[in-house]
Amino acid sequence: MSQPSNKPTLTPQFCFNETALRADFLRLSRATIDDSIIQNLNALVTPAREGFDPSSTAARQVQPARRRPIDPATCQGFKEKVLFQSWQTRSDVLNYCAGVALDPTDPDLVLREAETAKDRERVVDERLDPYSGRFFPREARTESLGNLIRNERGVEGIIRARTWGLVTERCGDVGVRWEEALNRWRESTDGR
């Protein structure tokens, strides 16, 4: 069984480092759990007790083979110990970084304001460089981080919906949305 994602040390520097946040944490966590959900679910199935039947290869199978059901207790254990744990870790990181993005004390603010003032004072002959007259202010780090977090939350919703669809197909939690299941798990773990 896969292991849940380890929670990184949360600092503002971690959030502003897009490589650490996106590639090293989010992509790795998603690849380990969500992108390989079929393999993770197949690993939960107990191997056949009857053994291999050579006659099963005598005729071509045109219909897909039935998927073996997963023991409900095993499936529930996977959801509680691995799937929801990983989702919660990613939610915690995204929530922390969203808080950092809302912090009004952006350390780059003074630098950006100085650059803006300096660029306004420039005198440029646009005949020599037609693009120099345009001024493209840098986006604040907090704004950039906010956009990144908004995008990653959207991606997270799509990934969780896809993963949950496959889990419900194999585990039989039909009719329960992933948000409801995750909130129930959160409530049950908060009480412990």
mmCIF file of C-alpha atoms in Angstrom:
data_model
loop_
_atom_site.group_PDB
_atom_site.id
_atom_site.type_symbol
_atom_site.label_atom_id
_atom_site.label_comp_id
_atom_site.label_asym_id
_atom_site.label_seq_id
_atom_site.Cartn_x
_atom_site.Cartn_y
_atom_site.Cartn_z
ATOM 1 C CA MET A 1 0.000 0.000 0.000
ATOM 2 C CA SER A 2 1.220 3.504 -0.782
ATOM 3 C CA GLN A 3 2.248 5.848 1.972
ATOM 4 C CA PRO A 4 0.506 9.194 2.511
ATOM 5 C CA SER A 5 2.348 12.349 1.538
ATOM 6 C CA ASN A 6 4.718 13.798 4.113
ATOM 7 C CA LYS A 7 3.883 17.333 5.140
ATOM 8 C CA PRO A 8 6.741 19.713 4.274
ATOM 9 C CA THR A 9 8.018 22.338 6.691
ATOM 10 C CA LEU A 10 5.704 25.262 6.068
ATOM 11 C CA THR A 11 7.433 28.613 5.698
ATOM 12 C CA PRO A 12 6.700 31.608 3.474
ATOM 13 C CA GLN A 13 9.906 30.799 1.545
ATOM 14 C CA PHE A 14 8.498 27.344 0.749
ATOM 15 C CA CYS A 15 5.326 28.924 -0.653
ATOM 16 C CA PHE A 16 7.166 31.517 -2.736
ATOM 17 C CA ASN A 17 9.469 28.835 -4.169
ATOM 18 C CA GLU A 18 7.258 27.642 -7.012
ATOM 19 C CA THR A 19 9.507 24.675 -7.787
ATOM 20 C CA ALA A 20 9.376 23.375 -4.225
ATOM 21 C CA LEU A 21 5.639 23.893 -3.938
ATOM 22 C CA ARG A 22 4.544 22.679 -7.344
ATOM 23 C CA ALA A 23 7.072 20.135 -8.507
ATOM 24 C CA ASP A 24 8.630 18.815 -5.351
ATOM 25 C CA PHE A 25 5.493 18.605 -3.240
ATOM 26 C CA LEU A 26 2.201 18.784 -5.179
ATOM 27 C CA ARG A 27 3.244 16.823 -8.271
ATOM 28 C CA LEU A 28 5.051 14.191 -6.256
ATOM 29 C CA SER A 29 2.121 13.765 -3.879
ATOM 30 C CA ARG A 30 -0.375 13.555 -6.728
ATOM 31 C CA ALA A 31 1.780 11.096 -8.663
ATOM 32 C CA THR A 32 2.191 8.835 -5.648
ATOM 33 C CA ILE A 33 -1.484 8.626 -4.724
ATOM 34 C CA ASP A 34 -3.912 10.021 -7.304
ATOM 35 C CA ASP A 35 -2.150 9.370 -10.620
ATOM 36 C CA SER A 36 -1.539 5.752 -9.672
ATOM 37 C CA ILE A 37 -4.919 5.130 -8.000
ATOM 38 C CA ILE A 38 -5.727 2.106 -10.169
ATOM 39 C CA GLN A 39 -2.458 0.427 -9.204
ATOM 40 C CA ASN A 40 -3.039 1.338 -5.558
ATOM 41 C CA LEU A 41 -6.539 -0.156 -5.644
ATOM 42 C CA ASN A 42 -5.341 -3.273 -7.466
ATOM 43 C CA ALA A 43 -2.733 -3.755 -4.746
ATOM 44 C CA LEU A 44 -5.580 -4.027 -2.221
ATOM 45 C CA VAL A 45 -7.108 -7.060 -3.931
ATOM 46 C CA THR A 46 -6.232 -10.404 -2.387
ATOM 47 C CA PRO A 47 -4.704 -12.708 -5.029
ATOM 48 C CA ALA A 48 -6.853 -15.500 -6.397
ATOM 49 C CA ARG A 49 -7.180 -18.498 -4.128
ATOM 50 C CA GLU A 50 -7.909 -20.972 -6.920
ATOM 51 C CA GLY A 51 -4.713 -20.317 -8.807
ATOM 52 C CA PHE A 52 -4.242 -19.901 -12.533
ATOM 53 C CA ASP A 53 -6.720 -21.641 -14.859
ATOM 54 C CA PRO A 54 -5.025 -22.427 -18.231
ATOM 55 C CA SER A 55 -8.403 -22.759 -19.951
ATOM 56 C CA SER A 56 -8.974 -19.049 -19.376
ATOM 57 C CA THR A 57 -6.539 -18.343 -22.220
ATOM 58 C CA ALA A 58 -8.082 -20.856 -24.656
ATOM 59 C CA ALA A 59 -10.519 -18.330 -26.077
ATOM 60 C CA ARG A 60 -10.115 -14.651 -26.739
ATOM 61 C CA GLN A 61 -11.884 -12.440 -24.219
ATOM 62 C CA VAL A 62 -13.708 -9.692 -26.111
ATOM 63 C CA GLN A 63 -15.398 -8.249 -23.054
ATOM 64 C CA PRO A 64 -13.302 -6.700 -20.335
ATOM 65 C CA ALA A 65 -12.708 -8.990 -17.424
ATOM 66 C CA ARG A 66 -14.724 -8.267 -14.313
ATOM 67 C CA ARG A 67 -12.763 -6.442 -11.721
ATOM 68 C CA ARG A 68 -12.466 -8.335 -8.517
ATOM 69 C CA PRO A 69 -14.172 -6.623 -5.609
ATOM 70 C CA ILE A 70 -12.032 -5.165 -2.874
ATOM 71 C CA ASP A 71 -12.699 -6.089 0.719
ATOM 72 C CA PRO A 72 -14.672 -3.143 2.203
ATOM 73 C CA ALA A 73 -12.532 -3.016 5.363
ATOM 74 C CA THR A 74 -9.323 -2.927 3.292
ATOM 75 C CA CYS A 75 -10.769 -0.231 1.061
ATOM 76 C CA GLN A 76 -11.857 1.853 4.044
ATOM 77 C CA GLY A 77 -8.399 1.504 5.579
ATOM 78 C CA PHE A 78 -6.785 2.717 2.348
ATOM 79 C CA LYS A 79 -9.088 5.719 2.194
ATOM 80 C CA GLU A 80 -8.535 6.681 5.825
ATOM 81 C CA LYS A 81 -4.811 5.997 6.148
ATOM 82 C CA VAL A 82 -3.550 6.970 2.700
ATOM 83 C CA LEU A 83 -6.007 8.785 0.423
ATOM 84 C CA PHE A 84 -7.670 11.219 2.831
ATOM 85 C CA GLN A 85 -4.416 11.745 4.715
ATOM 86 C CA SER A 86 -2.673 12.817 1.488
ATOM 87 C CA TRP A 87 -5.563 15.023 0.461
ATOM 88 C CA GLN A 88 -5.569 16.688 3.877
ATOM 89 C CA THR A 89 -1.824 17.286 3.745
ATOM 90 C CA ARG A 90 -2.146 18.963 0.346
ATOM 91 C CA SER A 91 -5.109 21.026 1.598
ATOM 92 C CA ASP A 92 -3.115 22.144 4.643
ATOM 93 C CA VAL A 93 -0.203 23.269 2.453
ATOM 94 C CA LEU A 94 -2.471 25.113 0.001
ATOM 95 C CA ASN A 95 -4.356 26.795 2.862
ATOM 96 C CA TYR A 96 -1.111 27.886 4.529
ATOM 97 C CA CYS A 97 0.250 29.289 1.274
ATOM 98 C CA ALA A 98 -3.079 31.049 0.602
ATOM 99 C CA GLY A 99 -2.629 32.747 3.967
ATOM 100 C CA VAL A 100 0.892 33.783 2.999
ATOM 101 C CA ALA A 101 -0.470 35.186 -0.280
ATOM 102 C CA LEU A 102 -2.963 37.323 1.655
ATOM 103 C CA ASP A 103 -0.268 38.780 3.910
ATOM 104 C CA PRO A 104 -0.046 42.502 3.087
ATOM 105 C CA THR A 105 3.605 42.753 4.148
ATOM 106 C CA ASP A 106 5.163 41.689 0.861
ATOM 107 C CA PRO A 107 8.952 41.942 1.233
ATOM 108 C CA ASP A 108 9.308 42.860 -2.454
ATOM 109 C CA LEU A 109 6.886 45.795 -2.222
ATOM 110 C CA VAL A 110 9.583 48.419 -1.487
ATOM 111 C CA LEU A 111 11.780 47.124 -4.300
ATOM 112 C CA ARG A 112 8.874 47.191 -6.793
ATOM 113 C CA GLU A 113 7.907 50.728 -5.787
ATOM 114 C CA ALA A 114 11.513 51.906 -6.264
ATOM 115 C CA GLU A 115 11.642 50.282 -9.715
ATOM 116 C CA THR A 116 8.339 51.912 -10.657
ATOM 117 C CA ALA A 117 9.548 55.366 -9.625
ATOM 118 C CA LYS A 118 12.836 54.895 -11.492
ATOM 119 C CA ASP A 119 11.062 53.680 -14.654
ATOM 120 C CA ARG A 120 8.720 56.681 -14.650
ATOM 121 C CA GLU A 121 11.699 59.061 -14.650
ATOM 122 C CA ARG A 122 13.369 57.433 -17.665
ATOM 123 C CA VAL A 123 13.547 59.412 -20.869
ATOM 124 C CA VAL A 124 13.611 57.155 -23.872
ATOM 125 C CA ASP A 125 13.725 57.895 -27.559
ATOM 126 C CA GLU A 126 11.039 55.591 -28.913
ATOM 127 C CA ARG A 127 12.463 55.894 -32.442
ATOM 128 C CA LEU A 128 15.508 53.933 -31.284
ATOM 129 C CA ASP A 129 13.620 51.414 -29.183
ATOM 130 C CA PRO A 130 9.857 51.379 -29.803
ATOM 131 C CA TYR A 131 9.237 48.939 -26.938
ATOM 132 C CA SER A 132 11.140 50.892 -24.322
ATOM 133 C CA GLY A 133 8.287 53.347 -23.849
ATOM 134 C CA ARG A 134 6.140 50.593 -22.491
ATOM 135 C CA PHE A 135 6.381 49.838 -18.865
ATOM 136 C CA PHE A 136 5.555 46.362 -17.638
ATOM 137 C CA PRO A 137 5.350 46.432 -13.863
ATOM 138 C CA ARG A 138 6.265 43.252 -12.094
ATOM 139 C CA GLU A 139 3.438 41.403 -10.465
ATOM 140 C CA ALA A 140 3.695 41.274 -6.687
ATOM 141 C CA ARG A 141 4.941 37.969 -5.315
ATOM 142 C CA THR A 142 1.826 37.684 -3.191
ATOM 143 C CA GLU A 143 -0.419 38.196 -6.245
ATOM 144 C CA SER A 144 1.553 35.621 -8.187
ATOM 145 C CA LEU A 145 1.335 33.172 -5.284
ATOM 146 C CA GLY A 146 -2.397 33.827 -4.949
ATOM 147 C CA ASN A 147 -2.918 33.015 -8.635
ATOM 148 C CA LEU A 148 -0.824 29.864 -8.305
ATOM 149 C CA ILE A 149 -2.813 28.684 -5.268
ATOM 150 C CA ARG A 150 -6.118 29.412 -7.029
ATOM 151 C CA ASN A 151 -4.990 27.359 -10.030
ATOM 152 C CA GLU A 152 -3.692 24.511 -7.879
ATOM 153 C CA ARG A 153 -6.964 24.357 -5.936
ATOM 154 C CA GLY A 154 -8.810 23.992 -9.228
ATOM 155 C CA VAL A 155 -6.443 21.236 -10.312
ATOM 156 C CA GLU A 156 -6.839 19.575 -6.917
ATOM 157 C CA GLY A 157 -10.632 19.517 -7.315
ATOM 158 C CA ILE A 158 -10.388 17.886 -10.732
ATOM 159 C CA ILE A 159 -7.860 15.300 -9.558
ATOM 160 C CA ARG A 160 -9.882 14.431 -6.458
ATOM 161 C CA ALA A 161 -13.086 14.023 -8.488
ATOM 162 C CA ARG A 162 -11.343 11.642 -10.905
ATOM 163 C CA THR A 163 -9.693 9.685 -8.104
ATOM 164 C CA TRP A 164 -12.902 9.474 -6.102
ATOM 165 C CA GLY A 165 -14.783 8.206 -9.171
ATOM 166 C CA LEU A 166 -12.353 5.303 -9.479
ATOM 167 C CA VAL A 167 -12.431 4.619 -5.728
ATOM 168 C CA THR A 168 -16.234 4.531 -5.629
ATOM 169 C CA GLU A 169 -16.294 2.270 -8.660
ATOM 170 C CA ARG A 170 -14.045 -0.261 -6.928
ATOM 171 C CA CYS A 171 -15.087 0.218 -3.293
ATOM 172 C CA GLY A 172 -18.804 0.796 -3.705
ATOM 173 C CA ASP A 173 -19.297 4.206 -2.078
ATOM 174 C CA VAL A 174 -21.760 5.190 -4.785
ATOM 175 C CA GLY A 175 -23.698 8.375 -4.111
ATOM 176 C CA VAL A 176 -21.134 9.930 -1.766
ATOM 177 C CA ARG A 177 -19.208 12.894 -3.133
ATOM 178 C CA TRP A 178 -15.510 13.214 -2.336
ATOM 179 C CA GLU A 179 -16.098 16.446 -0.411
ATOM 180 C CA GLU A 180 -18.626 14.712 1.865
ATOM 181 C CA ALA A 181 -16.389 11.704 2.428
ATOM 182 C CA LEU A 182 -13.370 13.877 3.214
ATOM 183 C CA ASN A 183 -15.387 16.048 5.627
ATOM 184 C CA ARG A 184 -16.677 12.935 7.438
ATOM 185 C CA TRP A 185 -13.123 11.672 7.765
ATOM 186 C CA ARG A 186 -11.998 15.071 9.091
ATOM 187 C CA GLU A 187 -14.772 15.024 11.701
ATOM 188 C CA SER A 188 -13.910 11.486 12.766
ATOM 189 C CA THR A 189 -10.185 12.251 13.109
ATOM 190 C CA ASP A 190 -10.753 15.517 14.978
ATOM 191 C CA GLY A 191 -12.620 13.632 17.689
ATOM 192 C CA ARG A 192 -9.723 11.256 18.396
#
